[in-house]
Amino acid sequence: MESPARSWREYPQRYRLEAAKCTKCDKVLYPPRVICPACHGRDFETVTLPREGHVVAPTVVRVPPTGFEEETPLPVAVVELSNGVRLMVQVADMADPLELKIGDPIHLEFRRIQQDSEAGLLFYGHKAIRD
Amino acid sequence: MREVAIIGVGMIDWGELWEKSLRRMWTEAALAALDDAGIDTVDLITVGCMSPGLFVGQEHIASLLADEIGMAGVAATRTESACASGSLAFRAGFAEVASGLSDIVLVTGVEKMTDVDGGDATYTLGTAADREYEAFHGITFPGLYAMMAQVHMARYGTTSRQLAAVSVKNHANGLLNPHAQYHLKISIDDVLNSTMVADPLHLFDCSPITDGAAAVVLAPLDKARDLAGKRPIVKVAGSGMATDTIALANREDLGKLRAVELAGQRAYAMAGRSPNDIHVAEVHDCFSISEVMVTEALGFFEPGQGGPAAERGLTALNGKIPVNPSGGLKSKGHPVGATGVAQIAEITTQLRGEAGQRQVNGARIGLTQNMGGSGGSSTVHILEVA
Ligand SMILES: [Zn+2]
């Protein structure tokens, strides 16, 4: 299902955490969009997301989808960054994944996200590390 | 708008139906509904189906199925809104009859889920989440609802035992439904001791993978009166639909289901009813936490009271507001595209007084609530005895 183009066009937001800041209402959209859902503004400047934040909603995936068989049990969480932007991320380096709690401080690091595809595509992005 | 009645319902026995293809299951359910209505021609067929392309490698199924049932030439279309696809097929059919565009509509839902293995089924269901920003990171559907459960538990003190009570109740109801996938009595401890799928949701907090189909027939109320004989006539009193962000990260509040709330408000307003008027409800318990949050969003209980209500038996067959007398998705099964149509079939059967051992006594006003993905879409219908 993945093609090189499909991965490549996500690089700015996935690899560099680029987001769009609405010049009218200052809302930061991640991933970037062409219209602001808050004020319907259409003018944006590119900003980079902060890497610090906290856990909003954690879980541990025990039954993985195809492509994540080597990663189970897999802690995943919705996290909120220091500028209020939320995103879905894996949480890496947890000795005991069940220790992950709402409110825990985290920072983001660049890591491999999925097993390589059959066509040899590599999937990188950001994971959270508990501080 | 014309008033619209449900003049026929059709179900088949659901389960892991290795001997039956998508078209075979669908045709059996559709014929059952047509026979129940005493009709053999229709103006339109609607088909709710989430992903025939990924589950069986077949698109363009509305035409395929119209031909299969011997009606090539009829108008036919498929609706898709993930696990809410079936109720959208119903809403589309309702709009056609209400507007006068069609007189008789065959509304159907179907999903064939067991022709792929478990990993691919999980992947396919995961396409109802945000592919690039949720599924990409390995989150699954149980995982998304588990996150909502974590927030609900932290905010309201909802417990795993309360969630388990939902599954126990739905399995008890399913024992009384001959079409249900599982006829299995379970206890709170069975749920709490079952395998963890995504913390805090155990295997028995989750609805299963199911093959199944369901169908109903719609007609203008005037025509229904000619066909009904001595049976009570069930009409569509309200229809509401709403969306929310698919991605959980884009929602302000993970402790409630906004699309359900909005769809409910719209359906209540159209029907001129309130939550207190509802005698019986079929809701989308894809996970135990979903039923808890849905009964709150629909106004049956205050926010945070859905869990205690389930544990106290308020949603049982003989409770204050019986929820999921069919056994719900948990026990009856969840062939995703068929679920919304089966809910309509169950409430129609209840309002006709034909539900046998699982009959809710005196039910004259019923509600169905169907939900796509992790709450990115929801539909609510209110049905009443005419
Ligand atoms: Zn804006």
Short mmCIF file of C-alpha atoms and ligand atoms in Angstrom, two decimals:
data_model
loop_
_atom_site.label_atom_id
_atom_site.label_comp_id
_atom_site.label_asym_id
_atom_site.label_seq_id
_atom_site.Cartn_x
_atom_site.Cartn_y
_atom_site.Cartn_z
CA MET A 1 0.00 0.00 0.00
CA GLU A 2 2.99 2.32 0.43
CA SER A 3 4.80 3.90 -2.51
CA PRO A 4 8.01 5.98 -2.46
CA ALA A 5 6.02 9.11 -3.41
CA ARG A 6 3.51 8.59 -0.62
CA SER A 7 6.27 8.43 2.00
CA TRP A 8 8.30 11.24 0.40
CA ARG A 9 5.47 13.77 0.43
CA GLU A 10 5.09 13.33 4.20
CA TYR A 11 8.81 13.99 4.93
CA PRO A 12 8.48 17.67 5.95
CA GLN A 13 5.96 16.94 8.71
CA ARG A 14 7.11 13.42 9.61
CA TYR A 15 10.88 13.94 9.55
CA ARG A 16 11.19 17.63 10.42
CA LEU A 17 7.96 18.12 12.44
CA GLU A 18 6.91 21.03 10.23
CA ALA A 19 3.49 22.51 11.01
CA ALA A 20 1.39 25.35 9.62
CA LYS A 21 0.66 28.36 11.85
CA CYS A 22 -2.48 30.29 10.90
CA THR A 23 -1.52 33.96 10.41
CA LYS A 24 -5.07 35.05 11.35
CA CYS A 25 -5.68 33.19 14.65
CA ASP A 26 -2.24 31.71 15.50
CA LYS A 27 -3.57 28.12 15.64
CA VAL A 28 -0.83 25.61 14.80
CA LEU A 29 -1.97 22.77 12.50
CA TYR A 30 -0.14 19.46 12.45
CA PRO A 31 -0.06 18.09 9.83
CA PRO A 32 -0.28 21.29 7.75
CA ARG A 33 -3.56 22.08 5.94
CA VAL A 34 -4.73 24.65 3.42
CA ILE A 35 -7.62 25.97 5.52
CA CYS A 36 -7.70 26.60 9.28
CA PRO A 37 -10.52 24.63 10.97
CA ALA A 38 -10.72 27.26 13.74
CA CYS A 39 -11.13 30.48 11.71
CA HIS A 40 -11.18 29.35 8.05
CA GLY A 41 -8.08 31.43 7.40
CA ARG A 42 -5.99 30.35 4.41
CA ASP A 43 -2.65 32.01 5.09
CA PHE A 44 -0.01 30.14 7.04
CA GLU A 45 3.63 30.32 8.01
CA THR A 46 5.71 27.19 8.47
CA VAL A 47 6.79 26.52 12.05
CA THR A 48 8.60 23.59 13.67
CA LEU A 49 6.92 21.77 16.55
CA PRO A 50 8.49 21.84 20.00
CA ARG A 51 9.73 18.43 21.15
CA GLU A 52 8.59 18.58 24.75
CA GLY A 53 5.13 17.73 26.03
CA HIS A 54 3.04 15.36 28.12
CA VAL A 55 0.85 12.27 27.76
CA VAL A 56 -2.89 12.91 27.19
CA ALA A 57 -4.11 9.34 26.50
CA PRO A 58 -1.91 6.22 26.68
CA THR A 59 -2.46 2.56 25.82
CA VAL A 60 -0.39 -0.55 25.14
CA VAL A 61 -1.27 -2.38 21.91
CA ARG A 62 -0.94 -6.13 22.56
CA VAL A 63 -2.46 -7.39 19.28
CA PRO A 64 -0.56 -5.69 16.45
CA PRO A 65 -1.61 -4.88 12.89
CA THR A 66 0.43 -6.22 9.97
CA GLY A 67 3.87 -4.60 9.97
CA PHE A 68 4.22 -4.24 13.75
CA GLU A 69 4.58 -7.88 14.80
CA GLU A 70 8.13 -7.30 16.11
CA GLU A 71 7.08 -4.27 18.17
CA THR A 72 4.51 -5.83 20.49
CA PRO A 73 3.64 -4.95 23.25
CA LEU A 74 3.60 -1.47 21.76
CA PRO A 75 2.99 1.59 23.97
CA VAL A 76 1.21 4.32 21.99
CA ALA A 77 -0.18 7.64 23.18
CA VAL A 78 -1.82 10.87 22.19
CA VAL A 79 0.63 13.47 23.47
CA GLU A 80 0.27 17.24 23.79
CA LEU A 81 3.33 19.35 22.99
CA SER A 82 4.22 22.53 24.86
CA ASN A 83 2.46 24.70 22.22
CA GLY A 84 -0.82 22.74 22.58
CA VAL A 85 -0.49 20.62 19.41
CA ARG A 86 -1.46 16.98 19.89
CA LEU A 87 -0.23 13.98 17.94
CA MET A 88 -0.33 10.19 18.00
CA VAL A 89 3.08 8.63 18.71
CA GLN A 90 4.69 5.42 19.86
CA VAL A 91 6.42 5.62 23.21
CA ALA A 92 9.90 4.08 23.07
CA ASP A 93 12.32 2.68 25.66
CA MET A 94 9.71 1.79 28.28
CA ALA A 95 11.01 -1.08 30.45
CA ASP A 96 7.44 -1.53 31.71
CA PRO A 97 4.96 -0.05 29.18
CA LEU A 98 2.17 -0.16 31.79
CA GLU A 99 3.95 2.55 33.79
CA LEU A 100 2.98 5.13 31.19
CA LYS A 101 0.37 7.44 32.74
CA ILE A 102 -1.72 10.46 31.78
CA GLY A 103 0.29 13.63 32.47
CA ASP A 104 3.74 12.00 32.22
CA PRO A 105 6.31 14.40 30.67
CA ILE A 106 7.83 13.27 27.34
CA HIS A 107 10.08 14.48 24.57
CA LEU A 108 10.13 13.42 20.91
CA GLU A 109 13.01 11.61 19.19
CA PHE A 110 13.54 10.57 15.56
CA ARG A 111 13.24 6.75 15.25
CA ARG A 112 12.20 3.91 12.94
CA ILE A 113 8.39 3.53 13.17
CA GLN A 114 7.52 0.33 11.28
CA GLN A 115 9.20 -2.75 9.84
CA ASP A 116 10.57 -2.20 6.31
CA SER A 117 8.01 -2.79 3.58
CA GLU A 118 8.32 -5.72 1.15
CA ALA A 119 9.46 -3.19 -1.46
CA GLY A 120 12.23 -2.06 0.88
CA LEU A 121 10.68 1.23 1.99
CA LEU A 122 11.86 2.43 5.39
CA PHE A 123 9.42 4.14 7.74
CA TYR A 124 10.85 6.77 10.05
CA GLY A 125 9.22 9.44 12.18
CA HIS A 126 9.06 10.60 15.79
CA LYS A 127 8.50 8.62 18.95
CA ALA A 128 7.99 9.89 22.47
CA ILE A 129 10.45 9.08 25.26
CA ARG A 130 9.24 9.45 28.84
CA ASP A 131 11.35 11.98 30.77
CA MET B 1 -41.58 15.04 3.24
CA ARG B 2 -43.57 11.81 3.16
CA GLU B 3 -43.72 9.63 6.24
CA VAL B 4 -41.70 6.44 5.80
CA ALA B 5 -42.39 2.96 7.21
CA ILE B 6 -40.27 -0.17 7.58
CA ILE B 7 -42.34 -2.92 5.95
CA GLY B 8 -39.91 -5.82 6.08
CA VAL B 9 -36.84 -7.03 7.97
CA GLY B 10 -34.39 -9.81 7.13
CA MET B 11 -31.53 -11.35 9.10
CA ILE B 12 -29.38 -14.42 8.65
CA ASP B 13 -27.46 -16.27 11.36
CA TRP B 14 -24.14 -14.44 11.82
CA GLY B 15 -20.77 -15.98 12.53
CA GLU B 16 -17.61 -17.21 10.83
CA LEU B 17 -19.44 -18.35 7.70
CA TRP B 18 -16.65 -20.02 5.74
CA GLU B 19 -19.19 -21.77 3.49
CA LYS B 20 -20.88 -18.53 2.40
CA SER B 21 -19.62 -15.80 0.07
CA LEU B 22 -20.47 -12.11 0.41
CA ARG B 23 -23.07 -12.36 -2.35
CA ARG B 24 -24.64 -15.49 -0.86
CA MET B 25 -25.03 -13.98 2.63
CA TRP B 26 -26.36 -10.73 1.20
CA THR B 27 -28.93 -12.41 -1.04
CA GLU B 28 -30.27 -14.57 1.80
CA ALA B 29 -30.78 -11.52 4.05
CA ALA B 30 -32.29 -9.43 1.23
CA LEU B 31 -34.74 -12.20 0.27
CA ALA B 32 -35.76 -12.61 3.91
CA ALA B 33 -36.62 -8.90 4.10
CA LEU B 34 -38.51 -8.92 0.79
CA ASP B 35 -40.46 -12.02 1.85
CA ASP B 36 -41.27 -10.43 5.22
CA ALA B 37 -42.61 -7.37 3.37
CA GLY B 38 -44.48 -9.44 0.77
CA ILE B 39 -42.75 -7.52 -2.04
CA ASP B 40 -40.69 -8.70 -5.00
CA THR B 41 -39.79 -5.53 -6.87
CA VAL B 42 -38.09 -2.39 -5.59
CA ASP B 43 -37.09 1.01 -7.00
CA LEU B 44 -33.69 1.19 -5.34
CA ILE B 45 -31.19 -1.00 -3.50
CA THR B 46 -28.75 0.59 -1.04
CA VAL B 47 -25.82 -1.44 0.27
CA GLY B 48 -23.85 -0.49 3.37
CA CYS B 49 -20.40 -2.08 3.21
CA MET B 50 -17.16 -0.76 4.62
CA SER B 51 -14.42 -2.41 2.62
CA PRO B 52 -15.27 -5.17 0.14
CA GLY B 53 -12.14 -4.09 -1.73
CA LEU B 54 -9.78 -5.04 1.10
CA PHE B 55 -11.83 -7.86 2.65
CA VAL B 56 -12.73 -9.77 -0.56
CA GLY B 57 -11.10 -7.82 -3.41
CA GLN B 58 -14.41 -6.72 -4.91
CA GLU B 59 -15.66 -3.19 -5.51
CA HIS B 60 -18.75 -2.11 -7.47
CA ILE B 61 -20.83 -4.41 -5.31
CA ALA B 62 -24.22 -2.63 -5.52
CA SER B 63 -24.54 -3.57 -9.19
CA LEU B 64 -23.13 -7.03 -8.55
CA LEU B 65 -25.71 -7.67 -5.84
CA ALA B 66 -28.64 -6.18 -7.78
CA ASP B 67 -27.84 -8.68 -10.52
CA GLU B 68 -27.38 -11.50 -7.99
CA ILE B 69 -30.92 -11.04 -6.70
CA GLY B 70 -32.36 -10.97 -10.21
CA MET B 71 -32.95 -7.22 -10.41
CA ALA B 72 -30.29 -6.01 -12.89
CA GLY B 73 -31.63 -2.71 -14.19
CA VAL B 74 -32.77 -1.39 -10.80
CA ALA B 75 -31.02 1.64 -9.28
CA ALA B 76 -28.41 0.55 -6.74
CA THR B 77 -25.64 2.23 -4.75
CA ARG B 78 -23.19 1.53 -1.95
CA THR B 79 -22.69 3.75 1.08
CA GLU B 80 -19.48 3.87 3.12
CA SER B 81 -18.79 5.46 6.47
CA ALA B 82 -16.64 2.73 8.03
CA CYS B 83 -18.63 0.81 10.68
CA ALA B 84 -21.55 3.23 10.19
CA SER B 85 -21.94 2.26 6.52
CA GLY B 86 -25.15 0.30 7.19
CA SER B 87 -27.03 3.12 8.89
CA LEU B 88 -26.00 5.43 6.05
CA ALA B 89 -27.57 2.97 3.60
CA PHE B 90 -30.73 3.23 5.72
CA ARG B 91 -30.61 7.03 5.86
CA ALA B 92 -30.10 7.20 2.07
CA GLY B 93 -33.09 4.92 1.52
CA PHE B 94 -35.17 6.91 4.00
CA ALA B 95 -34.35 10.16 2.16
CA GLU B 96 -35.33 8.62 -1.19
CA VAL B 97 -38.74 7.48 0.04
CA ALA B 98 -39.40 10.63 2.10
CA SER B 99 -38.62 12.86 -0.87
CA GLY B 100 -40.69 10.84 -3.32
CA LEU B 101 -37.69 9.96 -5.47
CA SER B 102 -38.32 6.24 -4.80
CA ASP B 103 -41.34 4.36 -3.44
CA ILE B 104 -39.91 1.01 -2.35
CA VAL B 105 -36.27 0.75 -1.23
CA LEU B 106 -34.36 -2.38 -0.24
CA VAL B 107 -31.83 -1.25 2.39
CA THR B 108 -29.03 -3.73 3.04
CA GLY B 109 -25.73 -4.10 4.86
CA VAL B 110 -23.06 -6.74 4.46
CA GLU B 111 -19.45 -7.51 5.38
CA LYS B 112 -17.41 -10.64 4.65
CA MET B 113 -14.50 -10.43 7.09
CA THR B 114 -13.07 -13.94 7.45
CA ASP B 115 -11.61 -14.41 3.96
CA VAL B 116 -8.50 -12.57 5.23
CA ASP B 117 -6.33 -13.49 8.23
CA GLY B 118 -6.46 -11.69 11.58
CA GLY B 119 -3.57 -9.32 10.86
CA ASP B 120 -5.09 -8.22 7.57
CA ALA B 121 -8.53 -7.83 9.17
CA THR B 122 -6.98 -5.62 11.86
CA TYR B 123 -5.20 -3.66 9.13
CA THR B 124 -8.41 -3.24 7.11
CA LEU B 125 -10.40 -2.03 10.11
CA GLY B 126 -7.47 0.29 10.86
CA THR B 127 -8.06 2.08 7.55
CA ALA B 128 -11.06 3.70 9.27
CA ALA B 129 -8.53 5.61 11.38
CA ASP B 130 -6.28 8.37 9.99
CA ARG B 131 -3.95 6.28 7.82
CA GLU B 132 -0.98 8.65 7.76
CA TYR B 133 -1.13 10.01 11.33
CA GLU B 134 -2.66 7.22 13.43
CA ALA B 135 -2.45 3.78 11.76
CA PHE B 136 1.07 4.63 10.51
CA HIS B 137 2.20 4.57 14.15
CA GLY B 138 0.78 1.11 14.82
CA ILE B 139 -2.34 2.10 16.71
CA THR B 140 -5.29 -0.30 16.29
CA PHE B 141 -9.03 0.15 16.83
CA PRO B 142 -8.98 -1.46 20.25
CA GLY B 143 -6.07 0.88 20.96
CA LEU B 144 -7.99 4.02 20.00
CA TYR B 145 -10.97 3.08 22.19
CA ALA B 146 -8.55 2.04 24.95
CA MET B 147 -7.18 5.60 24.94
CA MET B 148 -10.71 6.98 25.32
CA ALA B 149 -11.28 4.49 28.14
CA GLN B 150 -8.13 5.71 29.91
CA VAL B 151 -9.37 9.30 29.79
CA HIS B 152 -12.91 8.30 30.88
CA MET B 153 -11.55 6.25 33.79
CA ALA B 154 -9.19 9.01 34.94
CA ARG B 155 -11.89 11.67 34.78
CA TYR B 156 -14.94 9.82 36.13
CA GLY B 157 -13.56 6.84 37.99
CA THR B 158 -15.07 4.38 35.51
CA THR B 159 -13.79 0.88 36.37
CA SER B 160 -12.84 -2.24 34.40
CA ARG B 161 -15.59 -4.04 36.32
CA GLN B 162 -18.20 -1.55 35.05
CA LEU B 163 -16.94 -2.04 31.49
CA ALA B 164 -17.11 -5.81 31.96
CA ALA B 165 -20.74 -5.47 33.04
CA VAL B 166 -21.58 -4.19 29.56
CA SER B 167 -20.16 -7.33 27.93
CA VAL B 168 -21.80 -9.63 30.46
CA LYS B 169 -25.20 -8.01 29.84
CA ASN B 170 -24.86 -8.13 26.04
CA HIS B 171 -23.86 -11.79 26.10
CA ALA B 172 -26.87 -12.53 28.32
CA ASN B 173 -29.13 -10.88 25.73
CA GLY B 174 -27.39 -12.63 22.84
CA LEU B 175 -28.24 -15.99 24.41
CA LEU B 176 -31.86 -15.14 23.52
CA ASN B 177 -31.12 -14.16 19.90
CA PRO B 178 -31.02 -17.11 17.48
CA HIS B 179 -29.11 -15.01 14.89
CA ALA B 180 -26.26 -14.10 17.28
CA GLN B 181 -22.68 -15.25 16.57
CA TYR B 182 -22.02 -16.24 20.18
CA HIS B 183 -24.42 -18.02 22.48
CA LEU B 184 -22.20 -17.83 25.49
CA LYS B 185 -22.94 -16.85 29.06
CA ILE B 186 -19.98 -14.98 30.55
CA SER B 187 -19.17 -13.53 33.98
CA ILE B 188 -17.42 -10.35 35.10
CA ASP B 189 -14.38 -12.47 35.99
CA ASP B 190 -14.36 -14.08 32.53
CA VAL B 191 -14.00 -10.59 31.05
CA LEU B 192 -11.38 -9.42 33.54
CA ASN B 193 -9.35 -12.63 33.12
CA SER B 194 -9.42 -12.63 29.31
CA THR B 195 -6.35 -11.63 27.28
CA MET B 196 -5.46 -7.95 27.28
CA VAL B 197 -5.84 -6.53 23.75
CA ALA B 198 -5.04 -2.86 24.43
CA ASP B 199 -4.90 -1.67 28.03
CA PRO B 200 -7.45 -1.43 29.68
CA LEU B 201 -9.56 -3.39 27.13
CA HIS B 202 -9.59 -7.19 27.40
CA LEU B 203 -10.61 -9.58 24.63
CA PHE B 204 -14.14 -9.75 26.08
CA ASP B 205 -14.41 -5.96 26.00
CA CYS B 206 -14.12 -6.17 22.19
CA SER B 207 -16.62 -7.09 19.50
CA PRO B 208 -15.56 -9.99 17.25
CA ILE B 209 -14.74 -10.45 13.56
CA THR B 210 -17.96 -11.56 11.88
CA ASP B 211 -19.45 -12.48 8.51
CA GLY B 212 -23.01 -11.30 8.14
CA ALA B 213 -25.73 -9.42 6.30
CA ALA B 214 -29.03 -7.76 7.17
CA ALA B 215 -31.80 -6.03 5.21
CA VAL B 216 -34.96 -3.97 5.66
CA VAL B 217 -37.58 -2.71 3.18
CA LEU B 218 -38.86 0.89 3.22
CA ALA B 219 -42.13 2.25 1.79
CA PRO B 220 -44.31 5.34 2.15
CA LEU B 221 -46.49 5.05 5.28
CA ASP B 222 -49.71 5.05 3.22
CA LYS B 223 -48.57 2.03 1.22
CA ALA B 224 -47.40 0.31 4.41
CA ARG B 225 -50.94 0.48 5.79
CA ASP B 226 -52.17 -1.52 2.77
CA LEU B 227 -49.51 -4.21 3.27
CA ALA B 228 -49.34 -4.51 7.05
CA GLY B 229 -52.36 -6.69 7.79
CA LYS B 230 -52.68 -7.01 11.56
CA ARG B 231 -49.02 -6.27 12.30
CA PRO B 232 -48.06 -2.98 13.98
CA ILE B 233 -46.55 -0.52 11.51
CA VAL B 234 -43.15 0.89 12.39
CA LYS B 235 -42.27 4.32 11.02
CA VAL B 236 -39.08 6.39 10.92
CA ALA B 237 -39.62 9.36 13.24
CA GLY B 238 -36.14 10.85 13.29
CA SER B 239 -32.81 10.60 11.49
CA GLY B 240 -29.63 12.37 12.55
CA MET B 241 -26.07 12.09 11.26
CA ALA B 242 -22.87 13.87 12.29
CA THR B 243 -19.11 13.74 11.90
CA ASP B 244 -16.14 14.40 14.16
CA THR B 245 -12.41 14.47 13.49
CA ILE B 246 -11.18 11.01 12.59
CA ALA B 247 -7.85 11.57 14.33
CA LEU B 248 -8.15 11.45 18.12
CA ALA B 249 -5.29 13.94 18.38
CA ASN B 250 -7.49 16.59 16.73
CA ARG B 251 -10.29 16.26 19.30
CA GLU B 252 -10.54 18.69 22.18
CA ASP B 253 -12.11 16.14 24.53
CA LEU B 254 -11.34 12.40 24.38
CA GLY B 255 -13.80 11.68 27.19
CA LYS B 256 -16.90 12.09 25.05
CA LEU B 257 -18.21 11.18 21.60
CA ARG B 258 -19.18 14.46 19.94
CA ALA B 259 -20.55 12.94 16.70
CA VAL B 260 -22.92 10.73 18.71
CA GLU B 261 -24.08 13.71 20.75
CA LEU B 262 -24.78 15.78 17.61
CA ALA B 263 -26.47 12.96 15.68
CA GLY B 264 -28.65 12.24 18.72
CA GLN B 265 -29.67 15.88 19.12
CA ARG B 266 -30.65 16.02 15.44
CA ALA B 267 -32.68 12.82 15.58
CA TYR B 268 -34.45 13.82 18.83
CA ALA B 269 -35.32 17.24 17.35
CA MET B 270 -36.72 15.74 14.16
CA ALA B 271 -38.81 13.19 16.08
CA GLY B 272 -39.90 15.68 18.74
CA ARG B 273 -38.62 13.24 21.38
CA SER B 274 -36.18 13.34 24.30
CA PRO B 275 -33.95 10.62 25.80
CA ASN B 276 -36.59 9.89 28.46
CA ASP B 277 -39.10 8.91 25.74
CA ILE B 278 -37.00 6.00 24.44
CA HIS B 279 -38.19 2.52 25.46
CA VAL B 280 -35.41 0.44 23.89
CA ALA B 281 -32.11 1.15 22.12
CA GLU B 282 -29.60 -0.66 19.93
CA VAL B 283 -26.23 1.11 20.19
CA HIS B 284 -22.75 0.64 18.78
CA ASP B 285 -20.90 -1.39 21.43
CA CYS B 286 -17.85 -2.15 19.28
CA PHE B 287 -16.09 -2.03 22.66
CA SER B 288 -17.55 -2.03 26.16
CA ILE B 289 -16.32 1.56 26.68
CA SER B 290 -18.18 2.59 23.50
CA GLU B 291 -21.56 1.56 24.95
CA VAL B 292 -20.78 3.47 28.16
CA MET B 293 -19.80 6.64 26.29
CA VAL B 294 -22.67 6.32 23.78
CA THR B 295 -25.33 6.00 26.49
CA GLU B 296 -23.91 9.22 27.97
CA ALA B 297 -23.76 11.03 24.60
CA LEU B 298 -27.38 10.06 23.85
CA GLY B 299 -28.52 11.56 27.15
CA PHE B 300 -29.65 8.28 28.76
CA PHE B 301 -27.20 9.00 31.59
CA GLU B 302 -25.17 11.97 32.80
CA PRO B 303 -21.49 12.12 31.74
CA GLY B 304 -19.58 9.64 33.89
CA GLN B 305 -22.71 7.70 34.89
CA GLY B 306 -22.71 5.23 31.95
CA GLY B 307 -20.42 2.80 33.74
CA PRO B 308 -22.27 2.73 37.08
CA ALA B 309 -25.58 2.46 35.16
CA ALA B 310 -24.37 -0.66 33.34
CA GLU B 311 -23.13 -2.21 36.59
CA ARG B 312 -26.45 -1.49 38.36
CA GLY B 313 -28.45 -3.21 35.57
CA LEU B 314 -30.18 -0.06 34.29
CA THR B 315 -29.45 -1.12 30.69
CA ALA B 316 -30.49 -4.77 31.10
CA LEU B 317 -33.53 -6.23 29.32
CA ASN B 318 -35.74 -5.39 32.33
CA GLY B 319 -33.85 -2.18 33.22
CA LYS B 320 -34.76 1.50 33.03
CA ILE B 321 -33.59 1.75 29.41
CA PRO B 322 -32.84 -1.65 27.85
CA VAL B 323 -29.76 -1.31 25.60
CA ASN B 324 -28.79 -3.87 22.97
CA PRO B 325 -31.50 -6.51 23.49
CA SER B 326 -30.12 -8.24 20.36
CA GLY B 327 -26.85 -8.95 22.16
CA GLY B 328 -25.21 -5.94 20.55
CA LEU B 329 -22.07 -6.05 18.48
CA LYS B 330 -20.37 -7.95 21.30
CA SER B 331 -22.53 -11.08 21.17
CA LYS B 332 -24.53 -10.82 17.95
CA GLY B 333 -21.31 -10.04 16.06
CA HIS B 334 -20.01 -7.05 14.09
CA PRO B 335 -19.86 -7.53 10.31
CA VAL B 336 -19.15 -3.82 10.05
CA GLY B 337 -21.30 -2.79 7.07
CA ALA B 338 -24.24 -4.94 8.21
CA THR B 339 -24.36 -3.71 11.80
CA GLY B 340 -26.35 -0.49 11.25
CA VAL B 341 -29.03 -2.29 9.26
CA ALA B 342 -29.29 -5.12 11.79
CA GLN B 343 -29.90 -2.52 14.52
CA ILE B 344 -32.88 -1.20 12.53
CA ALA B 345 -34.12 -4.76 12.02
CA GLU B 346 -33.89 -5.46 15.77
CA ILE B 347 -35.72 -2.29 16.86
CA THR B 348 -38.42 -2.88 14.22
CA THR B 349 -38.85 -6.43 15.53
CA GLN B 350 -39.06 -5.08 19.10
CA LEU B 351 -41.68 -2.45 18.18
CA ARG B 352 -43.70 -5.08 16.33
CA GLY B 353 -43.67 -7.13 19.53
CA GLU B 354 -42.06 -10.05 17.67
CA ALA B 355 -38.76 -10.35 19.59
CA GLY B 356 -39.69 -13.51 21.46
CA GLN B 357 -37.68 -14.18 24.63
CA ARG B 358 -35.73 -10.93 24.33
CA GLN B 359 -38.86 -8.77 23.86
CA VAL B 360 -38.84 -5.48 25.77
CA ASN B 361 -42.40 -5.29 27.05
CA GLY B 362 -44.49 -2.38 25.83
CA ALA B 363 -41.79 -0.93 23.57
CA ARG B 364 -43.35 1.61 21.21
CA ILE B 365 -40.46 4.06 20.67
CA GLY B 366 -36.96 2.81 19.90
CA LEU B 367 -33.56 4.23 18.96
CA THR B 368 -30.59 2.99 16.96
CA GLN B 369 -27.08 4.44 17.10
CA ASN B 370 -24.35 3.38 14.67
CA MET B 371 -20.77 4.70 14.68
CA GLY B 372 -17.88 4.86 12.23
CA GLY B 373 -14.29 4.26 13.29
CA SER B 374 -13.34 5.80 16.62
CA GLY B 375 -16.39 8.10 16.52
CA GLY B 376 -15.50 10.04 13.36
CA SER B 377 -19.07 9.52 12.19
CA SER B 378 -22.33 8.54 13.83
CA THR B 379 -25.95 8.06 12.86
CA VAL B 380 -28.99 7.99 15.13
CA HIS B 381 -32.49 6.88 14.11
CA ILE B 382 -35.70 6.97 16.12
CA LEU B 383 -38.41 4.49 15.17
CA GLU B 384 -41.98 4.49 16.47
CA VAL B 385 -45.14 2.44 16.19
CA ALA B 386 -47.29 4.41 13.75
ZN ZN C 1 -7.05 30.22 12.08
#
